[in-house]
PDB file of C-alpha atoms in Angstrom:
ATOM      1  CA  UNK A  89       0.000   0.000   0.000  1.00 56.00           C
ATOM      2  CA  UNK A  90       2.983   2.331   0.439  1.00 66.00           C
ATOM      3  CA  UNK A  91       3.404   2.588  -3.349  1.00 81.00           C
ATOM      4  CA  UNK A  92       0.423   4.965  -3.582  1.00 93.00           C
ATOM      5  CA  UNK A  93       1.734   8.462  -2.910  1.00 94.00           C
ATOM      6  CA  UNK A  94       0.622  11.877  -4.184  1.00 97.00           C
ATOM      7  CA  UNK A  95       3.867  13.830  -4.334  1.00 97.00           C
ATOM      8  CA  UNK A  96       2.757  17.103  -5.936  1.00 98.00           C
ATOM      9  CA  UNK A  97       0.520  19.921  -4.702  1.00 98.00           C
ATOM     10  CA  UNK A  98      -1.573  22.670  -6.272  1.00 98.00           C
ATOM     11  CA  UNK A  99      -3.283  25.529  -4.371  1.00 98.00           C
ATOM     12  CA  UNK A 100      -6.941  26.203  -5.198  1.00 97.00           C
ATOM     13  CA  UNK A 101      -9.655  28.408  -3.660  1.00 95.00           C
ATOM     14  CA  UNK A 102     -11.100  25.244  -2.085  1.00 97.00           C
ATOM     15  CA  UNK A 103      -7.824  24.109  -0.536  1.00 97.00           C
ATOM     16  CA  UNK A 104      -4.521  22.609  -1.619  1.00 98.00           C
ATOM     17  CA  UNK A 105      -4.860  19.580  -3.870  1.00 98.00           C
ATOM     18  CA  UNK A 106      -2.427  16.687  -3.773  1.00 98.00           C
ATOM     19  CA  UNK A 107      -1.750  14.986  -7.098  1.00 98.00           C
ATOM     20  CA  UNK A 108       0.674  12.783  -8.962  1.00 98.00           C
ATOM     21  CA  UNK A 109       1.542  11.528 -12.439  1.00 97.00           C
ATOM     22  CA  UNK A 110       2.518   8.030 -13.579  1.00 97.00           C
ATOM     23  CA  UNK A 111       3.605   6.537 -16.874  1.00 97.00           C
ATOM     24  CA  UNK A 112       5.660   7.810 -19.843  1.00 97.00           C
ATOM     25  CA  UNK A 113       5.964  11.594 -20.060  1.00 94.00           C
ATOM     26  CA  UNK A 114       5.419  11.566 -23.821  1.00 95.00           C
ATOM     27  CA  UNK A 115       2.345   9.301 -23.794  1.00 97.00           C
ATOM     28  CA  UNK A 116      -1.259  10.405 -24.254  1.00 98.00           C
ATOM     29  CA  UNK A 117      -2.792  11.788 -21.047  1.00 98.00           C
ATOM     30  CA  UNK A 118      -5.468  10.062 -19.002  1.00 98.00           C
ATOM     31  CA  UNK A 119      -6.940  11.726 -15.904  1.00 98.00           C
ATOM     32  CA  UNK A 120      -8.679   9.720 -13.166  1.00 99.00           C
ATOM     33  CA  UNK A 121     -11.318  11.188 -10.824  1.00 98.00           C
ATOM     34  CA  UNK A 122     -12.455   9.496  -7.635  1.00 98.00           C
ATOM     35  CA  UNK A 123     -15.833   9.657  -5.901  1.00 97.00           C
ATOM     36  CA  UNK A 124     -17.155  10.133  -2.395  1.00 96.00           C
ATOM     37  CA  UNK A 125     -16.306   9.201   0.336  1.00 96.00           C
ATOM     38  CA  UNK A 126     -13.228   7.825  -1.394  1.00 98.00           C
ATOM     39  CA  UNK A 127      -9.884   9.069  -2.719  1.00 98.00           C
ATOM     40  CA  UNK A 128      -7.596   8.462  -5.665  1.00 98.00           C
ATOM     41  CA  UNK A 129      -6.542   5.225  -3.941  1.00 98.00           C
ATOM     42  CA  UNK A 130      -9.573   3.487  -5.478  1.00 98.00           C
ATOM     43  CA  UNK A 131      -7.733   3.763  -8.820  1.00 98.00           C
ATOM     44  CA  UNK A 132      -4.487   2.186  -7.575  1.00 97.00           C
ATOM     45  CA  UNK A 133      -4.601  -1.040  -9.580  1.00 97.00           C
ATOM     46  CA  UNK A 134      -6.257   0.470 -12.664  1.00 98.00           C
ATOM     47  CA  UNK A 135      -3.827   3.396 -12.705  1.00 98.00           C
ATOM     48  CA  UNK A 136      -0.822   1.082 -12.517  1.00 97.00           C
ATOM     49  CA  UNK A 137      -2.129  -0.899 -15.489  1.00 98.00           C
ATOM     50  CA  UNK A 138      -2.978   2.174 -17.581  1.00 98.00           C
ATOM     51  CA  UNK A 139       0.406   3.724 -16.826  1.00 98.00           C
ATOM     52  CA  UNK A 140       2.064   1.010 -18.904  1.00 97.00           C
ATOM     53  CA  UNK A 141       0.773   2.818 -22.009  1.00 97.00           C
ATOM     54  CA  UNK A 142      -0.513   6.235 -20.909  1.00 98.00           C
ATOM     55  CA  UNK A 143       0.546   9.235 -18.847  1.00 98.00           C
ATOM     56  CA  UNK A 144      -1.876   8.921 -15.935  1.00 98.00           C
ATOM     57  CA  UNK A 145      -2.824  11.845 -13.685  1.00 98.00           C
ATOM     58  CA  UNK A 146      -4.401  11.151 -10.275  1.00 98.00           C
ATOM     59  CA  UNK A 147      -5.529  13.578  -7.583  1.00 98.00           C
ATOM     60  CA  UNK A 148      -7.447  13.817  -4.333  1.00 98.00           C
ATOM     61  CA  UNK A 149     -10.211  16.415  -4.426  1.00 98.00           C
ATOM     62  CA  UNK A 150     -10.154  19.199  -1.812  1.00 98.00           C
ATOM     63  CA  UNK A 151     -11.556  17.780   1.414  1.00 98.00           C
ATOM     64  CA  UNK A 152     -10.682  14.183   0.450  1.00 98.00           C
ATOM     65  CA  UNK A 153      -7.790  11.788   0.883  1.00 98.00           C
ATOM     66  CA  UNK A 154      -4.530  13.599   1.586  1.00 98.00           C
ATOM     67  CA  UNK A 155      -5.666  16.927   0.133  1.00 98.00           C
ATOM     68  CA  UNK A 156      -6.395  19.864   2.422  1.00 98.00           C
ATOM     69  CA  UNK A 157      -9.347  19.726   4.821  1.00 98.00           C
ATOM     70  CA  UNK A 158     -10.433  22.704   6.894  1.00 96.00           C
ATOM     71  CA  UNK A 159     -13.546  24.189   8.568  1.00 95.00           C
ATOM     72  CA  UNK A 160     -15.846  26.106   6.263  1.00 95.00           C
ATOM     73  CA  UNK A 161     -14.337  24.454   3.194  1.00 97.00           C
ATOM     74  CA  UNK A 162     -16.388  24.424  -0.018  1.00 97.00           C
ATOM     75  CA  UNK A 163     -16.262  20.817  -1.244  1.00 97.00           C
ATOM     76  CA  UNK A 164     -19.481  20.939  -3.262  1.00 97.00           C
ATOM     77  CA  UNK A 165     -19.824  19.617  -6.794  1.00 97.00           C
ATOM     78  CA  UNK A 166     -19.802  23.218  -7.951  1.00 97.00           C
ATOM     79  CA  UNK A 167     -16.423  23.870  -6.321  1.00 98.00           C
ATOM     80  CA  UNK A 168     -14.909  20.555  -7.437  1.00 98.00           C
ATOM     81  CA  UNK A 169     -15.861  21.157 -11.076  1.00 98.00           C
ATOM     82  CA  UNK A 170     -14.076  24.510 -11.017  1.00 98.00           C
ATOM     83  CA  UNK A 171     -11.031  22.992  -9.306  1.00 98.00           C
ATOM     84  CA  UNK A 172     -10.805  20.265 -11.935  1.00 98.00           C
ATOM     85  CA  UNK A 173     -10.901  22.795 -14.767  1.00 98.00           C
ATOM     86  CA  UNK A 174      -8.111  24.734 -12.992  1.00 97.00           C
ATOM     87  CA  UNK A 175      -6.050  21.567 -12.565  1.00 98.00           C
ATOM     88  CA  UNK A 176      -6.287  20.755 -16.261  1.00 98.00           C
ATOM     89  CA  UNK A 177      -4.933  24.227 -17.012  1.00 97.00           C
ATOM     90  CA  UNK A 178      -2.151  23.743 -14.452  1.00 97.00           C
ATOM     91  CA  UNK A 179      -1.203  20.425 -16.061  1.00 98.00           C
ATOM     92  CA  UNK A 180      -1.402  22.088 -19.510  1.00 97.00           C
ATOM     93  CA  UNK A 181      -3.714  19.331 -20.733  1.00 97.00           C
ATOM     94  CA  UNK A 182      -5.906  20.482 -23.608  1.00 92.00           C
ATOM     95  CA  UNK A 183      -7.684  17.244 -24.539  1.00 95.00           C
ATOM     96  CA  UNK A 184      -6.980  14.384 -22.124  1.00 98.00           C
ATOM     97  CA  UNK A 185      -9.052  11.262 -21.827  1.00 98.00           C
ATOM     98  CA  UNK A 186     -10.992  11.468 -18.548  1.00 98.00           C
ATOM     99  CA  UNK A 187     -12.158   8.525 -16.441  1.00 99.00           C
ATOM    100  CA  UNK A 188     -14.438   9.370 -13.536  1.00 98.00           C
ATOM    101  CA  UNK A 189     -16.070   7.314 -10.786  1.00 98.00           C
ATOM    102  CA  UNK A 190     -19.147   8.146  -8.678  1.00 98.00           C
ATOM    103  CA  UNK A 191     -19.165  11.837  -7.578  1.00 97.00           C
ATOM    104  CA  UNK A 192     -16.177  12.330  -9.878  1.00 98.00           C
ATOM    105  CA  UNK A 193     -18.491  11.689 -12.811  1.00 98.00           C
ATOM    106  CA  UNK A 194     -20.546  14.746 -11.917  1.00 98.00           C
ATOM    107  CA  UNK A 195     -17.341  16.753 -11.419  1.00 98.00           C
ATOM    108  CA  UNK A 196     -16.066  15.795 -14.889  1.00 98.00           C
ATOM    109  CA  UNK A 197     -19.449  16.487 -16.483  1.00 98.00           C
ATOM    110  CA  UNK A 198     -19.737  19.910 -14.834  1.00 98.00           C
ATOM    111  CA  UNK A 199     -16.194  20.875 -15.830  1.00 98.00           C
ATOM    112  CA  UNK A 200     -16.937  19.943 -19.442  1.00 98.00           C
ATOM    113  CA  UNK A 201     -20.461  21.315 -19.772  1.00 98.00           C
ATOM    114  CA  UNK A 202     -20.158  24.473 -17.656  1.00 98.00           C
ATOM    115  CA  UNK A 203     -16.448  25.342 -17.672  1.00 96.00           C
ATOM    116  CA  UNK A 204     -15.594  24.259 -21.232  1.00 96.00           C
ATOM    117  CA  UNK A 205     -12.969  21.702 -20.223  1.00 97.00           C
ATOM    118  CA  UNK A 206     -12.133  19.748 -23.382  1.00 97.00           C
ATOM    119  CA  UNK A 207     -11.685  15.969 -23.305  1.00 98.00           C
ATOM    120  CA  UNK A 208     -10.625  13.480 -25.968  1.00 98.00           C
ATOM    121  CA  UNK A 209     -13.086  11.041 -24.450  1.00 98.00           C
ATOM    122  CA  UNK A 210     -14.995  10.493 -21.203  1.00 98.00           C
ATOM    123  CA  UNK A 211     -15.493   7.215 -19.334  1.00 99.00           C
ATOM    124  CA  UNK A 212     -18.108   7.351 -16.583  1.00 98.00           C
ATOM    125  CA  UNK A 213     -17.877   4.573 -13.984  1.00 98.00           C
ATOM    126  CA  UNK A 214     -20.978   4.220 -11.778  1.00 98.00           C
ATOM    127  CA  UNK A 215     -21.299   8.020 -11.817  1.00 98.00           C
ATOM    128  CA  UNK A 216     -23.506  10.329  -9.791  1.00 97.00           C
ATOM    129  CA  UNK A 217     -25.247  11.904 -12.760  1.00 97.00           C
ATOM    130  CA  UNK A 218     -29.004  11.345 -12.767  1.00 97.00           C
ATOM    131  CA  UNK A 219     -31.701  12.314 -10.284  1.00 94.00           C
ATOM    132  CA  UNK A 220     -32.678  11.075  -7.828  1.00 92.00           C
ATOM    133  CA  UNK A 221     -29.498  10.202  -5.966  1.00 90.00           C
ATOM    134  CA  UNK A 222     -28.454   9.935  -2.345  1.00 82.00           C
ATOM    135  CA  UNK A 223     -28.995   6.838  -0.204  1.00 78.00           C
ATOM    136  CA  UNK A 224     -31.209   6.876   2.925  1.00 81.00           C
ATOM    137  CA  UNK A 225     -27.970   6.997   4.962  1.00 82.00           C
ATOM    138  CA  UNK A 226     -26.777   9.986   2.929  1.00 82.00           C
ATOM    139  CA  UNK A 227     -30.033  11.859   3.524  1.00 82.00           C
ATOM    140  CA  UNK A 228     -30.077  10.990   7.237  1.00 87.00           C
ATOM    141  CA  UNK A 229     -26.540  12.276   7.769  1.00 86.00           C
ATOM    142  CA  UNK A 230     -27.056  15.323   5.564  1.00 81.00           C
ATOM    143  CA  UNK A 231     -30.022  16.413   7.657  1.00 83.00           C
ATOM    144  CA  UNK A 232     -28.316  15.762  10.995  1.00 87.00           C
ATOM    145  CA  UNK A 233     -24.632  16.429  10.377  1.00 82.00           C
ATOM    146  CA  UNK A 234     -24.159  18.423  13.595  1.00 83.00           C
ATOM    147  CA  UNK A 235     -25.283  15.389  15.594  1.00 88.00           C
ATOM    148  CA  UNK A 236     -23.064  12.928  13.691  1.00 88.00           C
ATOM    149  CA  UNK A 237     -20.043  15.198  14.045  1.00 87.00           C
ATOM    150  CA  UNK A 238     -20.282  14.666  17.817  1.00 90.00           C
ATOM    151  CA  UNK A 239     -20.038  10.879  17.640  1.00 94.00           C
ATOM    152  CA  UNK A 240     -17.250   9.386  19.744  1.00 96.00           C
ATOM    153  CA  UNK A 241     -14.285   8.668  17.451  1.00 95.00           C
ATOM    154  CA  UNK A 242     -14.582   4.891  17.737  1.00 96.00           C
ATOM    155  CA  UNK A 243     -18.255   4.944  16.731  1.00 95.00           C
ATOM    156  CA  UNK A 244     -17.517   7.341  13.885  1.00 96.00           C
ATOM    157  CA  UNK A 245     -14.751   5.092  12.532  1.00 96.00           C
ATOM    158  CA  UNK A 246     -17.040   2.059  12.724  1.00 96.00           C
ATOM    159  CA  UNK A 247     -19.788   3.927  10.860  1.00 94.00           C
ATOM    160  CA  UNK A 248     -17.425   5.063   8.093  1.00 96.00           C
ATOM    161  CA  UNK A 249     -15.908   1.602   7.780  1.00 96.00           C
ATOM    162  CA  UNK A 250     -19.278  -0.078   7.355  1.00 95.00           C
ATOM    163  CA  UNK A 251     -20.432   2.598   4.915  1.00 95.00           C
ATOM    164  CA  UNK A 252     -17.331   2.231   2.725  1.00 96.00           C
ATOM    165  CA  UNK A 253     -17.507  -1.556   2.833  1.00 97.00           C
ATOM    166  CA  UNK A 254     -21.135  -1.471   1.680  1.00 95.00           C
ATOM    167  CA  UNK A 255     -20.001  -0.066  -1.674  1.00 96.00           C
ATOM    168  CA  UNK A 256     -18.245  -3.349  -2.530  1.00 98.00           C
ATOM    169  CA  UNK A 257     -20.077  -6.461  -3.751  1.00 98.00           C
ATOM    170  CA  UNK A 258     -17.438  -9.168  -3.099  1.00 97.00           C
ATOM    171  CA  UNK A 259     -16.117  -7.310  -0.032  1.00 98.00           C
ATOM    172  CA  UNK A 260     -12.970  -5.299   0.616  1.00 97.00           C
ATOM    173  CA  UNK A 261      -9.760  -6.648   2.071  1.00 96.00           C
ATOM    174  CA  UNK A 262      -9.142  -5.224   5.529  1.00 96.00           C
ATOM    175  CA  UNK A 263      -6.023  -3.327   4.453  1.00 95.00           C
ATOM    176  CA  UNK A 264      -7.865  -1.723   1.526  1.00 97.00           C
ATOM    177  CA  UNK A 265     -10.840  -0.762   3.698  1.00 97.00           C
ATOM    178  CA  UNK A 266      -8.459   0.703   6.280  1.00 96.00           C
ATOM    179  CA  UNK A 267      -6.709   2.797   3.602  1.00 96.00           C
ATOM    180  CA  UNK A 268     -10.038   4.177   2.354  1.00 97.00           C
ATOM    181  CA  UNK A 269     -11.317   5.062   5.826  1.00 97.00           C
ATOM    182  CA  UNK A 270      -8.043   6.461   7.221  1.00 97.00           C
ATOM    183  CA  UNK A 271      -8.500  10.017   5.830  1.00 97.00           C
ATOM    184  CA  UNK A 272     -11.763  10.312   7.773  1.00 97.00           C
ATOM    185  CA  UNK A 273     -10.514   8.816  11.041  1.00 96.00           C
ATOM    186  CA  UNK A 274      -8.870  11.693  12.912  1.00 95.00           C
ATOM    187  CA  UNK A 275     -10.588  14.802  14.291  1.00 93.00           C
ATOM    188  CA  UNK A 276     -10.023  16.796  11.094  1.00 95.00           C
ATOM    189  CA  UNK A 277     -11.208  13.905   8.951  1.00 97.00           C
ATOM    190  CA  UNK A 278     -14.334  13.298  11.024  1.00 95.00           C
ATOM    191  CA  UNK A 279     -15.508  16.865  10.476  1.00 93.00           C
ATOM    192  CA  UNK A 280     -14.595  16.648   6.770  1.00 96.00           C
ATOM    193  CA  UNK A 281     -16.571  13.432   6.311  1.00 96.00           C
ATOM    194  CA  UNK A 282     -19.841  15.016   7.419  1.00 94.00           C
ATOM    195  CA  UNK A 283     -19.024  18.279   5.652  1.00 93.00           C
ATOM    196  CA  UNK A 284     -18.841  16.588   2.266  1.00 93.00           C
ATOM    197  CA  UNK A 285     -22.160  14.819   2.811  1.00 93.00           C
ATOM    198  CA  UNK A 286     -23.881  18.014   3.935  1.00 91.00           C
ATOM    199  CA  UNK A 287     -22.747  19.791   0.761  1.00 93.00           C
ATOM    200  CA  UNK A 288     -23.727  16.970  -1.623  1.00 91.00           C
ATOM    201  CA  UNK A 289     -26.691  18.734  -3.211  1.00 91.00           C
ATOM    202  CA  UNK A 290     -28.585  17.168  -6.120  1.00 93.00           C
ATOM    203  CA  UNK A 291     -29.183  20.613  -7.633  1.00 95.00           C
ATOM    204  CA  UNK A 292     -25.650  20.466  -9.029  1.00 97.00           C
ATOM    205  CA  UNK A 293     -26.543  17.506 -11.227  1.00 97.00           C
ATOM    206  CA  UNK A 294     -30.041  18.829 -11.934  1.00 97.00           C
ATOM    207  CA  UNK A 295     -28.296  21.888 -13.373  1.00 97.00           C
ATOM    208  CA  UNK A 296     -26.498  19.857 -16.047  1.00 98.00           C
ATOM    209  CA  UNK A 297     -28.723  16.809 -16.598  1.00 97.00           C
ATOM    210  CA  UNK A 298     -30.681  18.454 -19.419  1.00 97.00           C
ATOM    211  CA  UNK A 299     -27.360  19.168 -21.187  1.00 98.00           C
ATOM    212  CA  UNK A 300     -26.316  15.501 -21.541  1.00 98.00           C
ATOM    213  CA  UNK A 301     -27.887  15.155 -25.012  1.00 98.00           C
ATOM    214  CA  UNK A 302     -25.587  17.968 -26.192  1.00 98.00           C
ATOM    215  CA  UNK A 303     -22.390  16.028 -25.400  1.00 98.00           C
ATOM    216  CA  UNK A 304     -20.469  15.457 -28.613  1.00 97.00           C
ATOM    217  CA  UNK A 305     -17.317  13.693 -27.437  1.00 97.00           C
ATOM    218  CA  UNK A 306     -16.898   9.890 -27.234  1.00 98.00           C
ATOM    219  CA  UNK A 307     -18.415   8.542 -24.008  1.00 98.00           C
ATOM    220  CA  UNK A 308     -18.506   5.105 -22.458  1.00 98.00           C
ATOM    221  CA  UNK A 309     -20.463   4.136 -19.362  1.00 98.00           C
ATOM    222  CA  UNK A 310     -19.194   1.273 -17.150  1.00 98.00           C
ATOM    223  CA  UNK A 311     -21.288  -0.048 -14.283  1.00 98.00           C
ATOM    224  CA  UNK A 312     -21.122  -2.729 -11.638  1.00 98.00           C
ATOM    225  CA  UNK A 313     -23.981  -5.171 -12.130  1.00 98.00           C
ATOM    226  CA  UNK A 314     -24.389  -5.503  -8.362  1.00 98.00           C
ATOM    227  CA  UNK A 315     -24.171  -1.789  -7.479  1.00 97.00           C
ATOM    228  CA  UNK A 316     -26.352  -1.319  -4.380  1.00 95.00           C
ATOM    229  CA  UNK A 317     -25.665   2.426  -4.154  1.00 95.00           C
ATOM    230  CA  UNK A 318     -26.771   3.417  -7.666  1.00 95.00           C
ATOM    231  CA  UNK A 319     -28.773   0.650  -9.401  1.00 95.00           C
ATOM    232  CA  UNK A 320     -27.660  -0.569 -12.812  1.00 97.00           C
ATOM    233  CA  UNK A 321     -30.912   0.721 -14.316  1.00 97.00           C
ATOM    234  CA  UNK A 322     -29.307   4.174 -14.104  1.00 97.00           C
ATOM    235  CA  UNK A 323     -26.520   2.936 -16.385  1.00 98.00           C
ATOM    236  CA  UNK A 324     -28.987   2.176 -19.171  1.00 98.00           C
ATOM    237  CA  UNK A 325     -30.768   5.486 -18.599  1.00 98.00           C
ATOM    238  CA  UNK A 326     -27.552   7.501 -18.731  1.00 98.00           C
ATOM    239  CA  UNK A 327     -26.218   5.738 -21.829  1.00 98.00           C
ATOM    240  CA  UNK A 328     -29.516   6.379 -23.588  1.00 98.00           C
ATOM    241  CA  UNK A 329     -29.407  10.168 -23.115  1.00 98.00           C
ATOM    242  CA  UNK A 330     -25.780  10.740 -24.180  1.00 98.00           C
ATOM    243  CA  UNK A 331     -25.513  10.485 -27.957  1.00 98.00           C
ATOM    244  CA  UNK A 332     -23.462   7.486 -29.065  1.00 97.00           C
ATOM    245  CA  UNK A 333     -22.549   6.408 -25.549  1.00 98.00           C
ATOM    246  CA  UNK A 334     -21.452   2.792 -25.153  1.00 98.00           C
ATOM    247  CA  UNK A 335     -22.348   0.733 -22.077  1.00 98.00           C
ATOM    248  CA  UNK A 336     -20.449  -2.041 -20.325  1.00 98.00           C
ATOM    249  CA  UNK A 337     -22.034  -3.792 -17.344  1.00 98.00           C
ATOM    250  CA  UNK A 338     -19.404  -5.577 -15.272  1.00 98.00           C
ATOM    251  CA  UNK A 339     -20.579  -8.745 -13.477  1.00 98.00           C
ATOM    252  CA  UNK A 340     -19.866  -9.519  -9.828  1.00 97.00           C
ATOM    253  CA  UNK A 341     -18.963  -5.890  -9.078  1.00 98.00           C
ATOM    254  CA  UNK A 342     -20.669  -3.392  -6.815  1.00 98.00           C
ATOM    255  CA  UNK A 343     -20.354   0.377  -6.728  1.00 98.00           C
ATOM    256  CA  UNK A 344     -16.596   0.197  -6.150  1.00 98.00           C
ATOM    257  CA  UNK A 345     -15.900  -1.305  -9.571  1.00 98.00           C
ATOM    258  CA  UNK A 346     -12.245  -0.126  -9.665  1.00 98.00           C
ATOM    259  CA  UNK A 347     -11.577  -2.270  -6.587  1.00 98.00           C
ATOM    260  CA  UNK A 348     -14.164  -5.035  -7.109  1.00 98.00           C
ATOM    261  CA  UNK A 349     -13.204  -5.863 -10.704  1.00 98.00           C
ATOM    262  CA  UNK A 350     -10.036  -3.972 -11.690  1.00 98.00           C
ATOM    263  CA  UNK A 351      -9.065  -6.371 -14.480  1.00 98.00           C
ATOM    264  CA  UNK A 352     -12.477  -6.300 -16.157  1.00 98.00           C
ATOM    265  CA  UNK A 353     -12.756  -2.538 -15.796  1.00 98.00           C
ATOM    266  CA  UNK A 354      -9.216  -1.978 -17.113  1.00 98.00           C
ATOM    267  CA  UNK A 355      -9.984  -4.122 -20.163  1.00 98.00           C
ATOM    268  CA  UNK A 356     -13.103  -2.061 -20.904  1.00 98.00           C
ATOM    269  CA  UNK A 357     -11.231   1.213 -20.424  1.00 98.00           C
ATOM    270  CA  UNK A 358      -8.298   0.166 -22.612  1.00 98.00           C
ATOM    271  CA  UNK A 359     -10.675  -0.799 -25.415  1.00 98.00           C
ATOM    272  CA  UNK A 360     -12.321   2.623 -25.123  1.00 98.00           C
ATOM    273  CA  UNK A 361      -9.024   4.508 -25.031  1.00 98.00           C
ATOM    274  CA  UNK A 362      -7.593   2.654 -28.045  1.00 97.00           C
ATOM    275  CA  UNK A 363     -10.622   3.593 -30.154  1.00 96.00           C
ATOM    276  CA  UNK A 364     -10.443   7.313 -29.386  1.00 97.00           C
ATOM    277  CA  UNK A 365      -9.602   9.510 -32.339  1.00 90.00           C
TER     278      UNK A 365
END
């Protein structure tokens, strides 16, 4: 697990972002976006495979992973979309391929549709993109965040651990689950965990959902067949509203497809990337 480090930093209005780059410097660029309540670590195995052929950029969003967390921080989808557009400028990437999971899907879509970020192609992996979204747990915490923030640390860590584990269909190894929950486990992380849920407002996807039929770039949708967070029916719905979008449903995988089925997902992504103009 020690091979996953984000060595670079970039200051943004929402906090300092930690990021890194893997693969050949002269290869075509691929950018990976994580979801919530995760970090770039979910892409560890996929990123290592893609980096054999591509220059792979990974980053933790403000308020997530090893990026900056602080009181009053704006970690909304609105803020993250702007940060991503700024990062692309910082990296001097004009048309990378973008691969986005969960909440990262909405971030990538907002950056493209509202902030004119240009992509060579977009792969959406179990994305937060279509209303309605937000599990009963999400809504409960969002409406009572001040109460949950006061949980004793041990109870908070147990809650986060069970929540993260519920995103996997076959189940997470203990060391992987520990790595995903660690950023939320100290006092700063506990406050950040409930902050990001409180700010997860569906209006940010409502704002762009009607624009999906206007997307002109190549898009593929990948989805875990056993996703209990966002049902696979949403995959078919999303693919049907984006012109020309392909759909791959990955068996025996839950919401955390990059960890549940990294080989199958990597194969689907490589096929998509190789066909990009």
